[in-house]
Amino acid sequence: MTAFGLIFSNIHDKSIPELTRRRTMASIPFGCRYRLIDFALSNMVNAEISKVGVIVHDNYQSLLDHLGNGKDWDLARRSGGIKILPPFITAYDGGEASKLYATRLQALMGVMSFIEHATEDYVVLSDCDSICNLDMSDLLLKHAESGADITFVTKKEYLTEEKAQTRKFFESKDGRITRVYNEPKRISGEFDVCLNIMVMKTSLLYNLLVDAMAKGYKSFTSDIIANNIETMNFGTYEFNGFYATVGSMEEYFECNMKLLDSDVRKALFDIPERAIYTKVRNSPPTKYSTGATIKNSLIADGCEIEGTVENCIIFRGTKISKNSVVKNCILMQDTYVGANVRLNCVIADKNVVIKDDRELSGHPTIPFYLNKGVTI
């Protein structure tokens, strides 16, 4: 049984416009040294999937810089490896045809040639908004045994009315999906929440796309899943490990803060047979000066800490100067914090400079965000 992977890098960019103004959802920094795509890529590599297509849309320079030739995921190969799949537009397209894709189905239609020439039996499709350590080998095995046409990875979760409006979830019976909800209003309860990971036969995906193009379909969920729920077998694979979804700035802040819990870190990063890989950088160890105070924080290498850090996620190359107090913050790569600064619930993007004697505060539900490269 062979499989290849397809990763959607831009599908959810509009969920966090602040962080995706200059990058894709896939390349959003996470947890001191990772990018969101690292989880989808690592899950596939750990299942011995050696060919992965990354479907891109725009703003993907930082993603290319991060992925390189794929060697950090053992995907620098002559056959297979990482394939960047940009939107396919010819010089003769015009009007509506020249617009970039807006939905998952349109994105798949744009890479039909890649799918058509794939020789693998199965295809695993994954978004980049879900953070989890998934055993995709077991997923593929259970899918083949079940006889389902498409198997969706789900997790039982209680949804409030507010969260239900940002989720895709199902009702199921005996492992078969019986009803699909796509961001409904005024509904709450326990449902099978979709992690936006699915597996199917490569031939089935290609045939579905050919049919969708002929009928002018635009939505994978509404036009394919919902329309065929009676005639096709859509199954579920229940995931019982830790997962988090990044669907807003509040959820991004919450997901990072959850890493301060040792049980969450173990569930994501301490599974020997399923490591999470990322781009390796040769940075010096972090320097902690005399008088520095660190409490319950994750700090990457290459930093210089002279002040107080509490409940924080600190990325590479960050400097926190003397007499500064940084609490409940996410400081991305190469952030500079001057002396006598007070920060609380702040998200600083890369290369931010916070001068001496500044005081900034947000709230866990509305963190104070500093855009990439700003000086304040």
C-alpha positions as CSV (number, residue, x, y, z in Angstrom):
1,M,0.0,0.0,0.0
2,T,1.6,3.3,-1.2
3,A,0.5,6.8,-0.5
4,F,1.4,10.4,-1.3
5,G,0.5,13.6,0.5
6,L,-1.1,16.9,-0.4
7,I,-0.9,19.8,2.0
8,F,-3.0,23.0,1.6
9,S,-0.8,25.9,2.7
10,N,-3.1,28.9,2.2
11,I,-6.7,27.6,2.7
12,H,-7.1,29.3,6.1
13,D,-5.1,32.5,5.6
14,K,-8.1,34.7,6.2
15,S,-8.6,33.3,9.7
16,I,-5.5,35.2,11.0
17,P,-4.9,38.1,8.6
18,E,-2.4,39.7,11.0
19,L,0.0,36.8,10.8
20,T,-0.7,35.9,7.1
21,R,-0.2,39.4,5.7
22,R,3.3,38.4,4.6
23,R,3.3,34.6,4.9
24,T,1.0,31.6,4.4
25,M,-0.8,29.8,7.2
26,A,1.6,27.0,6.7
27,S,4.6,29.1,7.6
28,I,3.2,30.8,10.8
29,P,5.9,30.3,13.6
30,F,4.8,28.1,16.5
31,G,6.3,26.9,19.7
32,C,9.7,28.5,19.7
33,R,11.2,26.9,16.6
34,Y,8.4,25.3,14.5
35,R,6.1,26.3,11.7
36,L,2.6,25.0,11.4
37,I,3.4,23.0,8.3
38,D,5.9,20.9,10.3
39,F,3.1,18.9,12.0
40,A,1.4,17.9,8.7
41,L,4.8,17.2,7.1
42,S,6.1,15.2,10.0
43,N,2.9,13.1,10.3
44,M,3.3,12.1,6.7
45,V,7.0,11.4,6.8
46,N,6.5,9.3,9.9
47,A,4.1,7.2,7.9
48,E,6.8,6.6,5.3
49,I,5.1,8.9,2.8
50,S,8.0,10.1,0.7
51,K,6.2,12.3,-1.9
52,V,4.4,15.4,-0.6
53,G,2.9,18.1,-2.7
54,V,2.4,21.5,-1.1
55,I,-0.3,23.5,-2.7
56,V,0.5,27.2,-2.5
57,H,-1.5,30.4,-3.4
58,D,0.5,33.6,-2.6
59,N,2.9,35.0,-0.1
60,Y,4.8,31.8,0.0
61,Q,8.4,33.0,0.0
62,S,8.8,32.4,3.7
63,L,7.4,28.9,3.2
64,L,10.0,28.2,0.5
65,D,12.8,29.5,2.7
66,H,11.6,27.1,5.5
67,L,11.2,24.0,3.4
68,G,14.3,24.4,1.3
69,N,14.9,21.1,-0.6
70,G,13.2,19.1,2.2
71,K,16.3,17.6,3.7
72,D,15.2,18.3,7.3
73,W,12.3,16.0,6.8
74,D,14.3,13.4,4.8
75,L,12.5,14.6,1.6
76,A,15.5,15.7,-0.5
77,R,15.0,12.9,-3.0
78,R,15.5,12.4,-6.7
79,S,12.2,10.5,-6.8
80,G,9.4,12.0,-4.8
81,G,10.3,14.5,-2.1
82,I,8.6,17.9,-1.6
83,K,6.9,19.4,-4.6
84,I,5.7,23.0,-4.5
85,L,2.5,23.3,-6.5
86,P,1.7,26.9,-7.4
87,P,-1.6,28.0,-8.9
88,F,-1.8,26.9,-12.6
89,I,-2.7,29.9,-14.8
90,T,-1.8,30.1,-18.5
91,A,-1.0,33.2,-20.4
92,Y,-4.3,32.9,-22.3
93,D,-6.5,32.9,-19.2
94,G,-8.6,36.0,-18.6
95,G,-11.5,37.2,-16.5
96,E,-12.8,34.7,-14.0
97,A,-10.4,32.0,-15.2
98,S,-7.4,34.0,-14.2
99,K,-8.3,34.4,-10.6
100,L,-6.5,32.3,-8.0
101,Y,-8.4,29.6,-6.3
102,A,-10.6,30.4,-3.3
103,T,-11.7,27.0,-2.1
104,R,-10.2,23.6,-1.4
105,L,-11.9,22.1,-4.4
106,Q,-10.6,24.8,-6.7
107,A,-7.1,24.3,-5.3
108,L,-7.3,20.6,-6.1
109,M,-8.5,21.3,-9.6
110,G,-5.4,23.5,-10.1
111,V,-3.1,20.5,-9.4
112,M,-5.1,17.8,-11.3
113,S,-2.0,17.1,-13.5
114,F,0.0,16.2,-10.4
115,I,-2.8,14.0,-9.1
116,E,-3.3,12.3,-12.5
117,H,0.3,11.3,-12.8
118,A,0.6,10.0,-9.2
119,T,1.3,6.3,-9.2
120,E,0.6,5.8,-5.5
121,D,-2.6,3.9,-4.4
122,Y,-3.8,6.5,-1.8
123,V,-3.6,10.2,-1.2
124,V,-3.6,11.9,2.2
125,L,-4.9,15.5,2.3
126,S,-4.1,17.8,5.2
127,D,-4.6,21.4,6.1
128,C,-2.1,23.4,8.2
129,D,-4.5,24.7,10.9
130,S,-4.5,21.6,13.0
131,I,-1.7,20.9,15.5
132,C,-1.4,17.2,16.3
133,N,0.9,14.2,16.3
134,L,-1.1,11.6,14.3
135,D,-0.3,8.0,13.4
136,M,-1.0,8.2,9.7
137,S,0.2,4.6,9.2
138,D,-2.7,3.5,11.3
139,L,-5.0,5.9,9.5
140,L,-4.1,4.4,6.1
141,L,-4.4,0.8,7.4
142,K,-7.8,1.5,9.1
143,H,-9.1,3.2,5.9
144,A,-8.1,0.3,3.7
145,E,-9.8,-2.2,6.1
146,S,-13.0,-0.2,6.5
147,G,-13.8,-0.1,2.8
148,A,-14.8,3.6,3.1
149,D,-14.5,5.8,0.1
150,I,-13.1,8.7,2.1
151,T,-12.0,8.6,5.7
152,F,-11.9,11.8,7.8
153,V,-9.8,12.3,10.9
154,T,-12.1,13.5,13.7
155,K,-12.1,14.1,17.4
156,K,-15.1,14.1,19.8
157,E,-15.5,17.6,21.1
158,Y,-18.1,19.8,22.7
159,L,-18.7,22.9,20.7
160,T,-20.3,26.1,21.9
161,E,-22.4,28.1,19.4
162,E,-19.4,30.5,18.9
163,K,-16.9,27.7,18.1
164,A,-19.4,25.8,15.9
165,Q,-19.4,28.8,13.5
166,T,-15.7,28.3,12.8
167,R,-15.7,24.4,12.5
168,K,-16.6,21.7,10.2
169,F,-18.1,18.7,12.0
170,F,-20.2,15.6,11.5
171,E,-22.8,13.4,13.0
172,S,-21.9,9.7,12.6
173,K,-23.2,6.3,13.3
174,D,-21.0,3.1,13.5
175,G,-18.1,5.0,12.0
176,R,-20.0,6.3,9.0
177,I,-20.9,10.0,8.5
178,T,-24.6,10.7,8.4
179,R,-24.7,14.5,8.4
180,V,-22.3,17.3,7.6
181,Y,-22.2,20.7,9.4
182,N,-20.0,23.4,7.8
183,E,-19.8,26.4,10.1
184,P,-23.5,26.5,11.1
185,K,-25.1,29.1,13.3
186,R,-27.0,28.6,16.6
187,I,-26.0,25.0,17.3
188,S,-24.0,23.5,20.1
189,G,-23.2,20.0,21.6
190,E,-20.8,17.1,21.2
191,F,-19.9,16.3,17.6
192,D,-17.2,14.6,15.5
193,V,-15.0,17.7,14.8
194,C,-13.1,17.4,11.5
195,L,-9.3,17.9,11.8
196,N,-9.1,18.7,8.1
197,I,-7.2,15.5,7.4
198,M,-8.6,12.9,5.0
199,V,-7.5,9.9,3.0
200,M,-8.9,8.3,-0.1
201,K,-7.8,6.4,-3.2
202,T,-5.9,8.5,-5.7
203,S,-8.2,7.3,-8.6
204,L,-11.3,8.3,-6.6
205,L,-10.0,11.8,-6.0
206,Y,-9.2,12.3,-9.7
207,N,-12.6,11.1,-10.8
208,L,-14.3,13.4,-8.2
209,L,-12.4,16.3,-9.6
210,V,-13.3,15.5,-13.2
211,D,-16.9,15.3,-12.3
212,A,-16.7,18.5,-10.2
213,M,-15.2,20.4,-13.1
214,A,-18.0,19.2,-15.5
215,K,-20.7,20.3,-13.1
216,G,-19.1,23.6,-12.0
217,Y,-18.7,22.6,-8.4
218,K,-16.8,25.0,-6.1
219,S,-17.0,23.5,-2.6
220,F,-15.6,20.2,-1.5
221,T,-17.7,20.0,1.6
222,S,-21.1,21.2,0.2
223,D,-20.9,20.0,-3.4
224,I,-19.1,16.6,-3.0
225,I,-19.5,15.4,0.6
226,A,-23.0,16.7,1.4
227,N,-24.4,15.8,-2.0
228,N,-23.0,12.2,-1.9
229,I,-23.6,11.4,1.7
230,E,-26.3,8.8,0.9
231,T,-24.5,7.2,-2.1
232,M,-20.9,7.1,-0.9
233,N,-19.3,5.7,2.3
234,F,-17.7,8.5,4.3
235,G,-16.0,7.1,7.4
236,T,-14.4,8.6,10.4
237,Y,-11.1,7.9,12.2
238,E,-11.3,9.0,15.8
239,F,-8.1,10.7,17.0
240,N,-7.7,10.5,20.8
241,G,-4.5,12.5,21.3
242,F,-3.9,16.2,21.8
243,Y,-4.9,18.5,19.0
244,A,-5.4,22.3,18.7
245,T,-6.9,24.4,15.9
246,V,-5.5,27.8,14.9
247,G,-8.5,29.7,13.6
248,S,-8.0,33.1,15.1
249,M,-5.4,35.2,16.9
250,E,-7.0,34.2,20.2
251,E,-6.6,30.5,19.4
252,Y,-3.1,31.0,18.2
253,F,-2.2,32.6,21.5
254,E,-4.0,29.8,23.4
255,C,-2.3,27.0,21.4
256,N,1.1,28.3,22.1
257,M,0.3,28.8,25.8
258,K,-0.8,25.2,26.1
259,L,2.8,24.1,25.3
260,L,3.7,25.3,28.8
261,D,1.8,22.2,30.1
262,S,4.3,19.3,30.2
263,D,1.5,16.8,29.3
264,V,0.8,18.7,26.1
265,R,4.5,18.8,25.2
266,K,4.7,15.0,25.7
267,A,1.7,14.4,23.6
268,L,3.1,16.4,20.7
269,F,6.9,16.0,20.9
270,D,7.7,13.0,23.1
271,I,6.6,10.1,21.0
272,P,9.8,8.3,20.0
273,E,8.5,6.7,16.8
274,R,6.8,9.9,15.7
275,A,9.1,12.9,16.0
276,I,8.1,16.4,14.8
277,Y,10.8,17.7,12.5
278,T,11.6,21.3,11.5
279,K,14.3,23.3,9.8
280,V,17.6,23.0,11.8
281,R,19.5,26.1,12.6
282,N,23.0,26.2,14.1
283,S,22.5,28.8,16.8
284,P,24.6,29.2,20.0
285,P,23.0,28.3,23.4
286,T,20.9,30.9,25.1
287,K,22.7,33.2,27.5
288,Y,21.2,33.8,30.9
289,S,22.8,36.8,32.7
290,T,23.2,37.2,36.4
291,G,19.9,38.4,37.8
292,A,17.7,36.9,35.1
293,T,14.5,35.2,36.3
294,I,12.8,32.5,34.3
295,K,9.5,30.8,35.3
296,N,7.4,28.3,33.3
297,S,8.6,29.4,29.9
298,L,9.9,27.8,26.7
299,I,13.0,29.6,25.3
300,A,14.7,28.7,22.1
301,D,18.5,28.8,21.4
302,G,20.4,31.9,20.4
303,C,18.6,34.2,22.9
304,E,20.0,36.6,25.5
305,I,17.9,36.9,28.7
306,E,18.8,39.6,31.3
307,G,15.3,40.4,32.7
308,T,12.3,38.4,34.0
309,V,10.4,36.0,31.8
310,E,7.2,34.2,33.0
311,N,4.8,32.0,31.1
312,C,6.3,32.9,27.8
313,I,7.1,31.4,24.4
314,I,10.4,32.9,23.2
315,F,11.8,32.2,19.7
316,R,15.4,32.2,18.5
317,G,17.6,35.2,18.7
318,T,15.4,37.2,21.1
319,K,17.0,39.6,23.6
320,I,15.3,40.8,26.8
321,S,17.3,43.5,28.5
322,K,17.8,44.3,32.2
323,N,14.9,45.2,34.5
324,S,12.4,44.2,31.9
325,V,9.4,42.0,32.9
326,V,7.8,39.9,30.2
327,K,4.7,37.8,31.1
328,N,2.3,35.6,29.1
329,C,3.9,36.7,25.8
330,I,4.9,35.2,22.5
331,L,8.1,36.8,21.1
332,M,9.1,35.6,17.7
333,Q,12.5,35.4,16.1
334,D,15.0,38.2,16.7
335,T,12.7,40.3,18.8
336,Y,14.5,43.0,20.9
337,V,13.1,44.1,24.2
338,G,14.8,47.2,25.7
339,A,15.4,48.0,29.4
340,N,12.7,48.7,31.9
341,V,10.0,47.3,29.6
342,R,6.7,45.7,30.9
343,L,4.9,43.3,28.5
344,N,1.8,41.2,29.2
345,C,-0.2,39.1,26.7
346,V,1.8,40.5,23.8
347,I,2.5,38.7,20.5
348,A,5.6,40.2,18.8
349,D,6.2,39.1,15.2
350,K,9.8,38.7,13.8
351,N,12.3,41.5,14.1
352,V,10.3,43.7,16.4
353,V,12.1,46.3,18.4
354,I,10.6,47.5,21.7
355,K,12.5,50.4,23.0
356,D,13.3,51.2,26.7
357,D,10.6,52.1,29.2
358,R,7.7,50.8,27.1
359,E,4.6,49.2,28.7
360,L,2.3,47.1,26.6
361,S,-0.6,44.9,27.7
362,G,-3.3,42.8,26.1
363,H,-5.6,40.1,27.3
364,P,-5.6,36.3,26.5
365,T,-8.8,36.9,24.5
366,I,-7.4,39.9,22.7
367,P,-3.6,39.7,22.7
368,F,-1.7,42.9,21.8
369,Y,-0.1,42.2,18.4
370,L,3.0,43.9,17.0
371,N,3.5,43.5,13.3
372,K,6.7,42.1,11.7
373,G,9.6,44.5,11.8
374,V,7.9,47.4,13.7
375,T,9.7,49.6,16.2
376,I,7.8,50.9,19.2
